């Protein structure tokens, strides 16, 4: 038996929520809200204010009102999507599911269910390339397909390719030690504080894959010590279906931390795209990783050894998708930060951003130029990353923050005219804003695993996608609208305190060269 470290059991004692399952509301809401129906013509029209109550309904009915009503609490009418696309957001407020971590009803789309549905549909093969896979049910689904004769192959980042049950906490960094502790507690199905061999076998996703005969490699298969990061996040089924986005296949990236019932997981999304042509492009990238598989020649290609090419264009029906796999050398004009700068520079009126990491000076310069042209910019930054000394969020606010050695970032160029629309969303402690998203003029979506950083462009194996679709853009705009509500604009209290401490300890700081 393996004894678990002490963790709070508060999440086990929480009552089941009363919100509806999978978007179906509970019976509690009783108020009737009159919401004007969308006009049938595209020309502008005035809309009446919302009026609540039966009396108001009668007044409007007597006056000939034909506007539709709906029960408060019902999900709004679903936005259309381009053919072949589906998109899911794990923090959206108008959908609900039962979390397998807390067993409580919670708001959001179930990203794990999207993964399981794709895997369970496989008839021929499943390719998985993801930084981390620690969801036992996903591992079990892959093993089940392997036993049915479906060819299953998995590529992981080397940091996460060893079963957590095979390593000792003393050999891990604090971050990986906490991860191991959380996954151990998740595997403790009877919640007695100890792990039996059976619980370990059922709770360790990598062990499940290994025992099930699913071949797994990591980014050391090329004979190196590993690339910058194997940071891609995609799944390909039967050469025709791709699931990709910002989420790793982990509890903390999808559902939340089980030792804190407030968390809902890092803010993420996944897209399901049905397209043989797109699946083919992802398959080529996967085969570069795979080479001849585990234990063979060192012919796998990761990082700069992969010699990534330029942008590829794929049509999914009538929707144009531009696709870039990274990394590229700094002198290579095809690198991802150059592509982002080119795409962003095309903004005419609106630019919305939701970013986990933003540390690329050239993109700050691009945003400054767009502001000067009158483009309306909203940028939502992860609260934890935004206040780091090398964060470009500081540059957008016209600020510079010295590091713990009182040094300022080399070649740092804060904007002389700071952006007005920079904010950090309010999230539960432990949750991160993990999107890597831009919406340009409500028509074009930038997404993928690609954080906006030099590491993503020049070291890591990443996916960067630019999708031209007003219909898809509307879904991401709605997500950004949701995050914007209640966000802290500009210099929040946490940043103000950090700036004050920096001035007290370092004055104006010392410029790195």
mmCIF file of N, CA, C and O in Angstrom, residues 34-37 48-49 51 56-69:
data_model
loop_
_atom_site.group_PDB
_atom_site.id
_atom_site.type_symbol
_atom_site.label_atom_id
_atom_site.label_comp_id
_atom_site.label_asym_id
_atom_site.label_seq_id
_atom_site.Cartn_x
_atom_site.Cartn_y
_atom_site.Cartn_z
ATOM 1 N N UNK A 34 -38.485 38.550 -21.530
ATOM 2 C CA UNK A 34 -38.780 38.821 -22.932
ATOM 3 C C UNK A 34 -37.500 39.287 -23.588
ATOM 4 O O UNK A 34 -36.913 40.292 -23.187
ATOM 5 N N UNK A 35 -37.066 38.552 -24.617
ATOM 6 C CA UNK A 35 -35.853 38.906 -25.344
ATOM 7 C C UNK A 35 -36.226 39.109 -26.794
ATOM 8 O O UNK A 35 -36.776 38.199 -27.414
ATOM 9 N N UNK A 36 -35.983 40.268 -27.359
ATOM 10 C CA UNK A 36 -36.351 40.489 -28.749
ATOM 11 C C UNK A 36 -35.700 39.472 -29.667
ATOM 12 O O UNK A 36 -34.515 39.173 -29.530
ATOM 13 N N UNK A 37 -36.501 38.911 -30.566
ATOM 14 C CA UNK A 37 -35.956 37.970 -31.537
ATOM 15 C C UNK A 37 -35.055 38.714 -32.506
ATOM 16 O O UNK A 37 -35.198 39.914 -32.736
ATOM 17 N N UNK A 48 -36.461 46.795 -28.079
ATOM 18 C CA UNK A 48 -37.052 47.234 -26.815
ATOM 19 C C UNK A 48 -36.236 46.721 -25.656
ATOM 20 O O UNK A 48 -35.592 45.684 -25.746
ATOM 21 N N UNK A 49 -36.211 47.407 -24.523
ATOM 22 C CA UNK A 49 -35.512 46.897 -23.347
ATOM 23 C C UNK A 49 -36.181 45.635 -22.833
ATOM 24 O O UNK A 49 -37.351 45.382 -23.099
ATOM 25 N N UNK A 51 -38.129 43.317 -20.394
ATOM 26 C CA UNK A 51 -39.180 43.577 -19.412
ATOM 27 C C UNK A 51 -39.547 42.262 -18.766
ATOM 28 O O UNK A 51 -39.775 41.271 -19.447
ATOM 29 N N UNK A 56 -46.197 42.631 -17.669
ATOM 30 C CA UNK A 56 -45.543 43.217 -18.830
ATOM 31 C C UNK A 56 -45.823 42.401 -20.076
ATOM 32 O O UNK A 56 -46.002 42.945 -21.168
ATOM 33 N N UNK A 57 -45.849 41.048 -19.940
ATOM 34 C CA UNK A 57 -46.147 40.191 -21.080
ATOM 35 C C UNK A 57 -47.528 40.508 -21.628
ATOM 36 O O UNK A 57 -47.731 40.585 -22.844
ATOM 37 N N UNK A 58 -48.522 40.689 -20.709
ATOM 38 C CA UNK A 58 -49.884 40.974 -21.145
ATOM 39 C C UNK A 58 -49.953 42.315 -21.847
ATOM 40 O O UNK A 58 -50.624 42.474 -22.873
ATOM 41 N N UNK A 59 -49.251 43.316 -21.298
ATOM 42 C CA UNK A 59 -49.264 44.639 -21.921
ATOM 43 C C UNK A 59 -48.719 44.561 -23.331
ATOM 44 O O UNK A 59 -49.285 45.111 -24.294
ATOM 45 N N UNK A 60 -47.588 43.853 -23.484
ATOM 46 C CA UNK A 60 -46.976 43.741 -24.792
ATOM 47 C C UNK A 60 -47.850 42.947 -25.745
ATOM 48 O O UNK A 60 -47.939 43.242 -26.938
ATOM 49 N N UNK A 61 -48.511 41.895 -25.206
ATOM 50 C CA UNK A 61 -49.381 41.092 -26.053
ATOM 51 C C UNK A 61 -50.557 41.927 -26.553
ATOM 52 O O UNK A 61 -50.934 41.874 -27.728
ATOM 53 N N UNK A 62 -51.162 42.756 -25.656
ATOM 54 C CA UNK A 62 -52.292 43.579 -26.059
ATOM 55 C C UNK A 62 -51.884 44.621 -27.090
ATOM 56 O O UNK A 62 -52.691 45.063 -27.910
ATOM 57 N N UNK A 63 -50.632 45.019 -27.050
ATOM 58 C CA UNK A 63 -50.182 46.042 -28.003
ATOM 59 C C UNK A 63 -49.691 45.429 -29.304
ATOM 60 O O UNK A 63 -49.154 46.133 -30.153
ATOM 61 N N UNK A 64 -49.862 44.102 -29.435
ATOM 62 C CA UNK A 64 -49.499 43.460 -30.682
ATOM 63 C C UNK A 64 -48.064 42.977 -30.732
ATOM 64 O O UNK A 64 -47.546 42.701 -31.812
ATOM 65 N N UNK A 65 -47.367 42.898 -29.610
ATOM 66 C CA UNK A 65 -45.979 42.441 -29.589
ATOM 67 C C UNK A 65 -45.893 40.981 -30.004
ATOM 68 O O UNK A 65 -46.625 40.149 -29.507
ATOM 69 N N UNK A 66 -44.978 40.689 -30.897
ATOM 70 C CA UNK A 66 -44.792 39.303 -31.330
ATOM 71 C C UNK A 66 -43.400 38.800 -30.997
ATOM 72 O O UNK A 66 -42.940 37.814 -31.536
ATOM 73 N N UNK A 67 -42.683 39.500 -30.080
ATOM 74 C CA UNK A 67 -41.337 39.079 -29.731
ATOM 75 C C UNK A 67 -41.370 37.786 -28.936
ATOM 76 O O UNK A 67 -42.277 37.542 -28.155
ATOM 77 N N UNK A 68 -40.319 36.970 -29.151
ATOM 78 C CA UNK A 68 -40.235 35.687 -28.457
ATOM 79 C C UNK A 68 -39.782 35.879 -27.031
ATOM 80 O O UNK A 68 -39.049 36.805 -26.712
ATOM 81 N N UNK A 69 -40.227 34.998 -26.127
ATOM 82 C CA UNK A 69 -39.774 35.009 -24.745
ATOM 83 C C UNK A 69 -39.047 33.728 -24.422
ATOM 84 O O UNK A 69 -39.161 32.740 -25.127
#
